[in-house]
XYZ file of C-alpha atoms in Angstrom:
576
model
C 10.375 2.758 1.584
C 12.400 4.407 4.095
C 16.059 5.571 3.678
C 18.869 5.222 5.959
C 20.975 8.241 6.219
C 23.772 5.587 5.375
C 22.473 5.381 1.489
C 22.662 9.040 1.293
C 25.719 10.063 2.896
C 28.659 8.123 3.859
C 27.370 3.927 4.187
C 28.843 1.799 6.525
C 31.403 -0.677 4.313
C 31.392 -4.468 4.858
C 34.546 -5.343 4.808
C 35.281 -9.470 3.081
C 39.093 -9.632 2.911
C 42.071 -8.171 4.559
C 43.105 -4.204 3.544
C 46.179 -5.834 2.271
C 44.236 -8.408 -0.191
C 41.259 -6.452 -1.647
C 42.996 -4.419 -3.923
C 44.831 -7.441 -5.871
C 41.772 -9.158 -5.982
C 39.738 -6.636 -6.559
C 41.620 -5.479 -9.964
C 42.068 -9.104 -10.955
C 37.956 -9.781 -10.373
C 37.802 -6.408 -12.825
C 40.256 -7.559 -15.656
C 38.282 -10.756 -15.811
C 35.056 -9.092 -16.140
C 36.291 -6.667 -19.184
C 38.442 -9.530 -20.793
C 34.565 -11.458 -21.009
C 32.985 -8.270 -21.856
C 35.419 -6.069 -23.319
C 34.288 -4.351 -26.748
C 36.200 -3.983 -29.833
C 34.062 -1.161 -31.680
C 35.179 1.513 -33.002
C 35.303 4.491 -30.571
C 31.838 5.418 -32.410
C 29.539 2.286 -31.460
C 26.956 1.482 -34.147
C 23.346 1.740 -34.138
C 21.863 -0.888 -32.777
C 18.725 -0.457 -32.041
C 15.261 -0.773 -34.240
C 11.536 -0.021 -34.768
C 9.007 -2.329 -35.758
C 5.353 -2.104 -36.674
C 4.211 -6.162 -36.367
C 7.515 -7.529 -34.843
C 11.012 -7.445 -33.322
C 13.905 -9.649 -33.016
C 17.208 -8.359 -31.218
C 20.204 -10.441 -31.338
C 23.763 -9.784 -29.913
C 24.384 -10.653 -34.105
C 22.609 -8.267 -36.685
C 23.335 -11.371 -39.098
C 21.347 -13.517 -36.351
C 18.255 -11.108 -35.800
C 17.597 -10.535 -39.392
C 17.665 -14.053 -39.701
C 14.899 -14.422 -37.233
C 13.144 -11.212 -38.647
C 12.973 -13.308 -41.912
C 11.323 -16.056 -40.492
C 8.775 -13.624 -39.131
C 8.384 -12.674 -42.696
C 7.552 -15.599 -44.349
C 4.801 -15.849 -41.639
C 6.431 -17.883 -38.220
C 5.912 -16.967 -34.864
C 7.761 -15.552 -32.179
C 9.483 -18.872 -31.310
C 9.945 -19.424 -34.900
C 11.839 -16.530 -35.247
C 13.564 -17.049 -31.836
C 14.685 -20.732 -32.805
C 16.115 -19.925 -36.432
C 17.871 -16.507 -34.313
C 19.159 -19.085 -31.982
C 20.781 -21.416 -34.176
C 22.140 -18.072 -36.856
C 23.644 -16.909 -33.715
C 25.750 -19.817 -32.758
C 27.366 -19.601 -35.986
C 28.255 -15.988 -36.213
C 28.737 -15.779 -32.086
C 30.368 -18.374 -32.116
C 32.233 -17.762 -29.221
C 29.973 -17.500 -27.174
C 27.113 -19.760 -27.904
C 26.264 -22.773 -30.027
C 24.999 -26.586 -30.695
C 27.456 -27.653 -28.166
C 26.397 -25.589 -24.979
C 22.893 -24.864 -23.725
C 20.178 -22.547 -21.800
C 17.141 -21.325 -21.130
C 14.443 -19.616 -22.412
C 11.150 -18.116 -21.275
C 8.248 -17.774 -23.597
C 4.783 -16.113 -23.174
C 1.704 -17.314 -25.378
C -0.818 -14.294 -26.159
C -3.578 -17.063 -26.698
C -3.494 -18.477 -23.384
C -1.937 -15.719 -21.972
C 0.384 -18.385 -20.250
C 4.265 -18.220 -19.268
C 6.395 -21.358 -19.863
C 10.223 -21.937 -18.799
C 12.650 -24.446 -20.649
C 15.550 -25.355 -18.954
C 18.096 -27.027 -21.340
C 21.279 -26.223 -19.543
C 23.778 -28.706 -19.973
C 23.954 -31.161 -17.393
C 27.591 -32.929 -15.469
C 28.184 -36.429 -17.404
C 27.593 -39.191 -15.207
C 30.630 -40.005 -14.298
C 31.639 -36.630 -12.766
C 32.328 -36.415 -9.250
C 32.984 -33.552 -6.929
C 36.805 -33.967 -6.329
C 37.525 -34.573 -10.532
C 39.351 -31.470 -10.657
C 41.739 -31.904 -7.227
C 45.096 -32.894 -8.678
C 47.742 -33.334 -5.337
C 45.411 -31.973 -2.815
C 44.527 -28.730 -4.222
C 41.835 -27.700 -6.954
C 43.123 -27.348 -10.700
C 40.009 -24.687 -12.249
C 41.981 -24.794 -15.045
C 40.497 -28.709 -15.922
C 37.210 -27.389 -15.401
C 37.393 -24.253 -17.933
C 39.856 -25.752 -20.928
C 39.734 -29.187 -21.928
C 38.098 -32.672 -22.163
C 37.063 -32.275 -18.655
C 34.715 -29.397 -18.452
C 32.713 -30.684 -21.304
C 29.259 -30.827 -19.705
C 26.217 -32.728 -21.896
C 24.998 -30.117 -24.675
C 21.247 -29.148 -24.603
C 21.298 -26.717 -27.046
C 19.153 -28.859 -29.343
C 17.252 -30.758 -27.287
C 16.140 -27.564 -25.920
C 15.279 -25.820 -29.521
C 13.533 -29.073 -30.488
C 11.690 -29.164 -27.460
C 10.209 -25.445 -28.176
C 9.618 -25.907 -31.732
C 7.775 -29.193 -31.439
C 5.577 -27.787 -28.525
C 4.768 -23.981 -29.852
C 6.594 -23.605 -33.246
C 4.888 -23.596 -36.675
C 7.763 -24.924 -39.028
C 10.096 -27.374 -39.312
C 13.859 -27.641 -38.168
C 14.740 -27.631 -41.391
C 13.178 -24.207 -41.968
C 14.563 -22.678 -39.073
C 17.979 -23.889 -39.388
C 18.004 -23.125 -43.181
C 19.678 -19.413 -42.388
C 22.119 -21.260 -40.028
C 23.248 -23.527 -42.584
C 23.539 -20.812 -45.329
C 26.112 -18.415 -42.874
C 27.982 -21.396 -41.830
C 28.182 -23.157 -45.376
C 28.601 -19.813 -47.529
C 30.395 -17.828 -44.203
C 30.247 -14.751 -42.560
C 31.591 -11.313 -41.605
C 33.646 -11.311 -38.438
C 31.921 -8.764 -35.991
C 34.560 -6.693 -34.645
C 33.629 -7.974 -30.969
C 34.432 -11.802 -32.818
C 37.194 -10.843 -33.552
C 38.916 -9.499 -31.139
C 37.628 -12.970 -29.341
C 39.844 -14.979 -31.851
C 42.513 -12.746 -31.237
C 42.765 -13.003 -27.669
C 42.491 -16.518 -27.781
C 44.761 -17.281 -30.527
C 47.590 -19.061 -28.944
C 44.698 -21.609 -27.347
C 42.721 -22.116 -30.355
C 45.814 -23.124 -32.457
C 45.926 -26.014 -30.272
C 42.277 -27.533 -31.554
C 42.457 -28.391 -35.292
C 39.190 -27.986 -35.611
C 39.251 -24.164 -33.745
C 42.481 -23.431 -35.679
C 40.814 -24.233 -38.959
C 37.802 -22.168 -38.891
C 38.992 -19.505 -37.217
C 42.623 -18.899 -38.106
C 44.301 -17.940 -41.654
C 46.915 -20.905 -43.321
C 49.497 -18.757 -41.114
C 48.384 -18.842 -38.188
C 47.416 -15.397 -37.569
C 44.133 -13.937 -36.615
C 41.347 -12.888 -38.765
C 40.284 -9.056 -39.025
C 36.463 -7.767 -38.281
C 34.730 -8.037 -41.754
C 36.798 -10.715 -42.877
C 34.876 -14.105 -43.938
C 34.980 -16.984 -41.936
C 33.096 -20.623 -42.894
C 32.115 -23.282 -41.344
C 31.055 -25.752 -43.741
C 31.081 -28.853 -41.201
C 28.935 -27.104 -38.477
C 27.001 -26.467 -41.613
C 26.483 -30.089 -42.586
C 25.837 -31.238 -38.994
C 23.188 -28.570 -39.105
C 21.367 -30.500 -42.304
C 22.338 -33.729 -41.184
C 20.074 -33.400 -38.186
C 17.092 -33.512 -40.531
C 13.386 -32.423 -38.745
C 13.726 -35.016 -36.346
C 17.638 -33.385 -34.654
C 17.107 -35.306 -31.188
C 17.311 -38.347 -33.010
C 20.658 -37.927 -34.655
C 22.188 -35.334 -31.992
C 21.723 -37.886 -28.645
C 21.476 -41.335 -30.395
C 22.195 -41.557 -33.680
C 25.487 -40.820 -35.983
C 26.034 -37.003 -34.470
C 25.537 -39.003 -30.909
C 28.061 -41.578 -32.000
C 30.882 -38.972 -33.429
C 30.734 -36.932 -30.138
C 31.162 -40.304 -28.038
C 34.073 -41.394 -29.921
C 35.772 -37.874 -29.890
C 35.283 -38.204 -26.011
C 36.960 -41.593 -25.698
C 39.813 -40.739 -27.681
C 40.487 -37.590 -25.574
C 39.579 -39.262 -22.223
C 36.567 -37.584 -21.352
C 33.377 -38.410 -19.745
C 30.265 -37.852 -21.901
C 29.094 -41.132 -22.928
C 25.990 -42.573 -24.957
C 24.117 -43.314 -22.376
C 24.765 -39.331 -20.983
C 23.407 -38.232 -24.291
C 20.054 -40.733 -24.643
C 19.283 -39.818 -21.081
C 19.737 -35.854 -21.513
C 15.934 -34.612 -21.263
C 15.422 -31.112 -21.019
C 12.939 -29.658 -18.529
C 9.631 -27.283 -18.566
C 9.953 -25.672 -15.018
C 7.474 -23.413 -13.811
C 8.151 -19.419 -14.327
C 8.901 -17.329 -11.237
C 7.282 -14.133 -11.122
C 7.524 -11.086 -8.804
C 5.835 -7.663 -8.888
C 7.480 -4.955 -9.042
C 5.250 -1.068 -8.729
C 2.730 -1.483 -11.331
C 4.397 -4.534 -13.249
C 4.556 -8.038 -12.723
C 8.419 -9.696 -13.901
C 8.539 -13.060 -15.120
C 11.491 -15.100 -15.027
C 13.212 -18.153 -15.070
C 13.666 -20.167 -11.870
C 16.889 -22.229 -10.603
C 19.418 -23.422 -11.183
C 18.599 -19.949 -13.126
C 19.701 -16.720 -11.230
C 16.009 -15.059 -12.334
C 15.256 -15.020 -8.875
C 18.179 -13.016 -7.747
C 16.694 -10.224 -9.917
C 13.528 -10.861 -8.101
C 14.439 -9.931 -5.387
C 16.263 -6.875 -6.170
C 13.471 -5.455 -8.160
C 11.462 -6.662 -5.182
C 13.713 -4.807 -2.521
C 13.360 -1.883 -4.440
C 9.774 -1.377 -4.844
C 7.891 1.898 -3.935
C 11.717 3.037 -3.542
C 10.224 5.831 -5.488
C 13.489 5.684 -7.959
C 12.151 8.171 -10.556
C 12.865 10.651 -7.623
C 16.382 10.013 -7.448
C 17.195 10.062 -11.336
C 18.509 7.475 -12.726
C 22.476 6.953 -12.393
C 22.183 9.444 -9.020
C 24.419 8.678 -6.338
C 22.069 8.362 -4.127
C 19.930 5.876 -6.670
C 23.490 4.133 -7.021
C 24.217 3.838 -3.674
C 20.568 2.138 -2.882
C 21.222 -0.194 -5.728
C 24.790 -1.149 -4.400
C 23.162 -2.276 -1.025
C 20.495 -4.420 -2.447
C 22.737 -5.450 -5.362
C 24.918 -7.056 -2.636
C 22.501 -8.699 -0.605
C 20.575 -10.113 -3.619
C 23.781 -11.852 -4.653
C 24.600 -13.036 -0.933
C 20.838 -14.768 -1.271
C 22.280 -16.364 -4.671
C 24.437 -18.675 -2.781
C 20.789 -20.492 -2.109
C 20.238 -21.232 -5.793
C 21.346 -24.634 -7.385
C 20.113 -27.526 -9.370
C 16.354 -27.947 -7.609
C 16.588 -31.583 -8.921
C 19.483 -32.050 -6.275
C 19.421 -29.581 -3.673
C 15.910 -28.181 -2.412
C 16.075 -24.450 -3.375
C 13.044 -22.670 -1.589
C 12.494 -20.561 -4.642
C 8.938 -19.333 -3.180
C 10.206 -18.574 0.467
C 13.247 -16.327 -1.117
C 10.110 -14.316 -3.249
C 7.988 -14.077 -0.074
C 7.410 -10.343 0.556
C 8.898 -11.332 4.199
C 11.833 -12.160 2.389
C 12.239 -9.286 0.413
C 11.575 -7.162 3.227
C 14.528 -8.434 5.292
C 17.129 -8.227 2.078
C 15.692 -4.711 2.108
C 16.381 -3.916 5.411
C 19.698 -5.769 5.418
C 20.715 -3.812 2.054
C 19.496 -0.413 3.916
C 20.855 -1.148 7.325
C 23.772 -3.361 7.199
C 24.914 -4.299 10.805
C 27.581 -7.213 9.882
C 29.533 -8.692 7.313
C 27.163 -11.493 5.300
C 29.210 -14.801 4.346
C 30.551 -13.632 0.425
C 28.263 -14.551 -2.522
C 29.361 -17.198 -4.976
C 31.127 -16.082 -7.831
C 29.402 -17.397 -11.686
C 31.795 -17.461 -14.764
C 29.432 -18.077 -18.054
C 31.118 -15.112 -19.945
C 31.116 -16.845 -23.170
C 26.926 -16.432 -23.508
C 24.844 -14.550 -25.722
C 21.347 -13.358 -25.350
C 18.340 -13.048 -28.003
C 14.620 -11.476 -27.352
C 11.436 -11.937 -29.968
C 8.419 -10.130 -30.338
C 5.555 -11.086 -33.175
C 2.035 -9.561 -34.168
C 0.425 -12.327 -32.227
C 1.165 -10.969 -28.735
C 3.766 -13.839 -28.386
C 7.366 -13.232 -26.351
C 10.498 -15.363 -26.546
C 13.490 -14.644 -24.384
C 16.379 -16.852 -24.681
C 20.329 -16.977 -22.786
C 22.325 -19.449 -24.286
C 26.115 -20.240 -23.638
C 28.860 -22.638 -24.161
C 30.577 -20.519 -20.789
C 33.405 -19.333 -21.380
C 34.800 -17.457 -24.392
C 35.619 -20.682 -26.537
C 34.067 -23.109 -24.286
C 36.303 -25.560 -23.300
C 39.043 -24.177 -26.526
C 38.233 -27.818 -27.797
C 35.959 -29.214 -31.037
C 34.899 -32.117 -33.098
C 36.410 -31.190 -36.133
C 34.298 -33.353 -38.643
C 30.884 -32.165 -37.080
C 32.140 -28.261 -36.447
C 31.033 -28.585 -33.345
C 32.651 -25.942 -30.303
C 32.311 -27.651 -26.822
C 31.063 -25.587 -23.562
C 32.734 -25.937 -20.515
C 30.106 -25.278 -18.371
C 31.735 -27.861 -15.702
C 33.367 -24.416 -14.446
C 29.852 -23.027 -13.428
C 29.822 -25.697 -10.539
C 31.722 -25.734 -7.427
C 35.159 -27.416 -8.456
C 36.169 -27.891 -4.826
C 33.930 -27.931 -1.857
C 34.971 -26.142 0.953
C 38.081 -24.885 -1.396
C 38.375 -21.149 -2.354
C 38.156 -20.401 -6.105
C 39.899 -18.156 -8.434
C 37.697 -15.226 -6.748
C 38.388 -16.335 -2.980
C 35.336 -17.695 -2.366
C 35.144 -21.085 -1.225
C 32.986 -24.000 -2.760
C 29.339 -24.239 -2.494
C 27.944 -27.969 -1.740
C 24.897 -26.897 -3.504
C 26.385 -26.085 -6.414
C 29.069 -29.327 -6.120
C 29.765 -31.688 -9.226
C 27.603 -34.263 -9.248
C 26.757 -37.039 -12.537
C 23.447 -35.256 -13.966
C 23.237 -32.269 -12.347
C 22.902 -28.870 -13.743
C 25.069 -26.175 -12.416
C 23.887 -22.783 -11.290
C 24.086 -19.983 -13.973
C 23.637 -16.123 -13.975
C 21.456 -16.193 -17.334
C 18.509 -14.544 -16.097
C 15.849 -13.593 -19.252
C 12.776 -11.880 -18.256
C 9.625 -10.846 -19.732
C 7.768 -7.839 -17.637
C 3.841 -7.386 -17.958
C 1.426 -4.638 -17.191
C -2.239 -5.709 -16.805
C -1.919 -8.769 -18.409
C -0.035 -7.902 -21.431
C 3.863 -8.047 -21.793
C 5.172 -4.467 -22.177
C 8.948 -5.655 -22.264
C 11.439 -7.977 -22.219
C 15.219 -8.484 -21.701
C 18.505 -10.457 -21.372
C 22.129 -9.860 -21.114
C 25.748 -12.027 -21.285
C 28.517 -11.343 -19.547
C 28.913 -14.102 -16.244
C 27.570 -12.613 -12.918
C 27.239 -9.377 -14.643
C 24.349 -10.266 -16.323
C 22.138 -10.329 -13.195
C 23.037 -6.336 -12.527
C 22.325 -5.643 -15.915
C 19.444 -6.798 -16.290
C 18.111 -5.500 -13.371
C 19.458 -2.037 -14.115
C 18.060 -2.168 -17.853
C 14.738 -3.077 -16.618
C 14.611 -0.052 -13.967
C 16.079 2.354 -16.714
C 12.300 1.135 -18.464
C 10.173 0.993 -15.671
C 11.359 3.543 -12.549
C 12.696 5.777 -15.036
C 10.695 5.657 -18.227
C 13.922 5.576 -20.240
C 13.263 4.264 -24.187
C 14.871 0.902 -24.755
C 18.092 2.512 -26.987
C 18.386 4.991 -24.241
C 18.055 2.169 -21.080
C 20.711 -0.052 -22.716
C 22.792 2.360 -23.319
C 23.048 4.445 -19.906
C 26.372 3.355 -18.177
C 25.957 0.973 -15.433
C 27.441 -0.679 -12.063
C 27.965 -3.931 -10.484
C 28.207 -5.070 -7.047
C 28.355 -8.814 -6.485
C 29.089 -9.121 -2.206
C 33.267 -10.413 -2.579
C 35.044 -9.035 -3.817
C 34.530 -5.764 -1.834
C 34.506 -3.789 -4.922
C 31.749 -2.061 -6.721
C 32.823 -2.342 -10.728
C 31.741 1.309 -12.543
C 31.783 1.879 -15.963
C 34.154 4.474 -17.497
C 30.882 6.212 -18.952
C 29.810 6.945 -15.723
C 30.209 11.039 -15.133
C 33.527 11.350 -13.235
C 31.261 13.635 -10.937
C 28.814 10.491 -9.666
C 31.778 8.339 -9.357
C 33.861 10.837 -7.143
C 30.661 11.212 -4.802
C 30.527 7.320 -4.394
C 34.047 7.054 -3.352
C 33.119 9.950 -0.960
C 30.373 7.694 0.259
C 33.339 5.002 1.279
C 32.502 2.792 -1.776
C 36.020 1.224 -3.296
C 35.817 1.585 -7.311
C 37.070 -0.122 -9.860
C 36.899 1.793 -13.595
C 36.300 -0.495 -15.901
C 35.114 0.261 -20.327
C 32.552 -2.040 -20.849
C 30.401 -4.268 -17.975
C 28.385 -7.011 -19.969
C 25.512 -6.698 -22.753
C 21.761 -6.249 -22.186
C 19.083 -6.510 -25.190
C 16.016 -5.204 -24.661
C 12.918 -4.747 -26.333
C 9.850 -2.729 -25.388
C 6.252 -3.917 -26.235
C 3.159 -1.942 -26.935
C 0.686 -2.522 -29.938
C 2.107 -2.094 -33.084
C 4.965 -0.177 -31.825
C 8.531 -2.792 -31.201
C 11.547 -0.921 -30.244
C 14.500 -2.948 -30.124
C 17.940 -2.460 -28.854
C 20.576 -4.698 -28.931
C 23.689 -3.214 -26.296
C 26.614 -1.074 -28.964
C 29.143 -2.607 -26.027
C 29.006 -5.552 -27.474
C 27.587 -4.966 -31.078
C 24.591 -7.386 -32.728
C 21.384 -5.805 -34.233
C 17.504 -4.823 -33.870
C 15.855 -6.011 -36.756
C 11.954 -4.650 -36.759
C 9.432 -5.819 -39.792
């Protein structure tokens, strides 16, 4: 693939708001990104990464992935392990993650050798409509992210059922058993936990539920490694039996959420909770040099990565070295472009996404060419705000692969719970559109594809892959952190496979993101001093942030797992 002289001197800038505006928004778009993904390790960040001889399990909690490496163990499978990691995590993460939110997850089967995508994202009550959150003309976000009103329908077990039912081995007793020992006999605060609590404090003392887990008699905030329980999330957990649909979307968990709604004026009602079906979509899948990537499609943003991995193929990368400027200049262009093609991805079930077209190598030829020849400024790229997500990867003996994002959005969800059942609500209302036509927190305006409508799903930057080489998976990965999971993802995966980097070593390199509007590329302070001087030399405007996001990753060959969950945001490798 060619190079313009533009990627390797001085590119030419496309300019999306006036001098005057770009800086304000450009530092606000940057505080929100490190208040989602800021870290609270100490300044020496723990190991987090693994080796294992038979299997691997990586969670963004170490209490999580050794829960999933038990269930390995004691002889499960991949989405065994996955499931019972799932459901550990949304007790110890619980900020992030949980019974009350949802996502999706991609899973490979060594027997068939067959890929398989679940999509149980939440989905808008029925009763939602696209002007809910207009209050005297103008859009209120703030209904959408904290509050009654941007509680979406929960898929989080609908989803795990789903998997277990169709591929599992156990019951959901057995994999929920670890989940219901943290939350009943509690759990060590992760540093990254709490400093959540903290920085939410003032909100959460509002919920009783939220101020009685997670703050002290007193009021004031818990410390990392003190205990915190959660002994009614841990009796919803063995209330919902081996049969959890049952009681979670029609019978007395069903009932308890529905009340909680109509005494607080929401929306969800019974019938949004019988009628919540989650969906087995087809993977999407794009090559990329010798590998083929497999992800999930839309309303996932797998695609997106698609077709920046796509765009960057026979780019010869290795040449560059990885974190070059010239490497991080290419990857700014396409970067931008793939997330100016992401304002095509919605709900499929309402809005007709042309997944296939947008992975044509036509396609990904012009996003190329636009990315290494920009002539005009693109309309902006739609902004995504699922910060509060975490992101867990399985590996077993069998061949068998499990990548799951899950999320309740933002950190807290909507900062509301049902007290008796322990449950945290998402408010993944905020992912859609809240005004069409109406510019956001971010200055972008409303996308009618990704509008509110009753049932619909709304687009999301979760974007799990698994990568194979002839045939056989050789690695997989995930990451949290909003819109800055997509670049992530993509840059963990070419640290692996354009730059042969092991997986402690790919996480861990400092990385970049570039998401179209603002005009602002968002750099890590890791990142030499040296490279970032020579991209502001290039005309690129930067904004130094600590931390950008999480990735996990795990690499795949026989009888040799190596694990690493990201030290930015702590969690755990567990190999058996």
């Amino acid at each position: 693939m060619a190079v313009s002289k533009a990627l390797m001197s001085k590119p030419r800038r496309i300019q999306f708001f006036d001098a005057s505006r770009v800086t304000a928004v450009a530092l606000a778009f940057a505080v929100t990104l490190f208040v989602a993904t800021r870290s609270y390790a100490d300044a020496v960040a723990p190991d987090t990464s693994a080796v294992g001889v038979h299997g691997m399990v990586v969670s963004e909690s170490e209490d999580a992935a050794r829960a999933g490496a038990e269930i390995l163990k004691r002889g499960g499978n991949a989405i065994d392990a996955a499931l019972a990691t799932e459901l550990a995590v949304g007790v110890t993460n619980p900020a992030a993650c949980g019974i009350g939110g949802g996502g999706f997850m991609l899973i490979y089967i060594a027997k068939t050798h067959a890929f398989y995508a679940l999509d149980y994202r939440e989905t808008a009550p029925l009763q939602a409509r696209p002007d809910m959150y207009m209050q005297a003309g103008k859009p209120n976000e703030d209904l959408a992210r904290d509050g009654v009103l941007g509680v979406a329908v929960p898929g989080e077990i609908a989803g795990i059922d789903a998997a277990l039912r169709r591929f599992g081995t156990m019951k959901f007793q057995q994999i929920a058993a670890p989940a219901e020992k943290l939350a009943g006999d509690g759990y060590l605060a992760s540093p990254h936990l709490a400093g959540e609590i903290a920085q939410l404090a003032p909100k959460l003392k509002n919920d009783p539920g939220l101020s009685q887990v997670f703050l002290k008699p007193d009021g004031s905030t818990p410390k990392a490694g003190d205990l915190i329980v959660a002994k009614n999330l841990a009796a919803t957990l063995k209330s919902l039996g081996d049969d959890p649909v049952t009681s979670f979307y029609h019978g007395e968990v069903a009932a308890a959420l529905v009340a909680f709604m109509k005494a607080h004026s929401g929306l969800i009602s019974s019938v949004d909770l019988a009628n919540y079906r989650p969906d087995w979509r087809d993977p999407i899948s794009h090559r990329y040099e010798d590998y083929e990537v497999y992800a999930m499609p839309p309303p996932s943003s797998g695609g997106v990565v698609l077709e920046m991995l796509g765009a960057l193929d026979s780019g010869h990368l290795a040449g560059l070295g990885v974190n070059s400027p010239p490497y991080l200049a290419r990857l700014i262009e396409v970067m931008r472009q793939g997330f100016i093609d992401r304002e095509q991805y919605a709900d499929p079930a309402f809005v007709g996404v042309q997944i296939q077209k947008l992975l044509t190598d036509e396609n990904i030829q012009q996003l190329r060419e636009r990315a290494l020849h920009p002539k005009s400024a693109p309309s902006p790229a739609a902004a995504a705000h699922d910060h509060g997500t975490t992101n867990l990867l399985v590996a077993d003996k069998d061949g068998d692969v499990v990548a799951i994002t899950t999320t309740i959005n933002t950190v807290f969800g909507a900062k509301l719970s049902v007290p008796a059942l322990g449950i945290i609500l998402n408010d993944e209302m905020d992912d859609f559109a809240v005004a069409p036509g109406v510019p956001n927190a971010y200055h972008l305006e409303g996308e009618r594809a990704n509008e509110v409508r009753g049932g619909k799903r709304p687009l999301s930057s979760m974007t799990p892959i698994i990568v194979t080489k002839n045939g056989a998976p050789v690695m997989t990965a995930g990451g949290s952190g909003g819109p800055t999971i997509i670049s992530g993802v993509l840059q963990v995966a070419l640290n692996i496979l354009a730059f042969h980097l092991d997986a402690t070593s790919a996480v861990a390199e400092p990385r970049i993101h570039e998401q179209a509007a603002p005009d602002v590329v968002i750099v890590e302070e890791a990142m030499p001093a040296a490279t970032r001087s020579a991209l502001e030399q290039m005309g690129y405007k930067l904004k130094v942030v600590p931390n950008l996001g999480a990735v996990g990753a795990i690499t795949i060959a026989p009888g040799n797992f190596r694990g690493a969950a990201d030290p930015r945001k702590g969690g755990g490798a567990v190999g058996y």
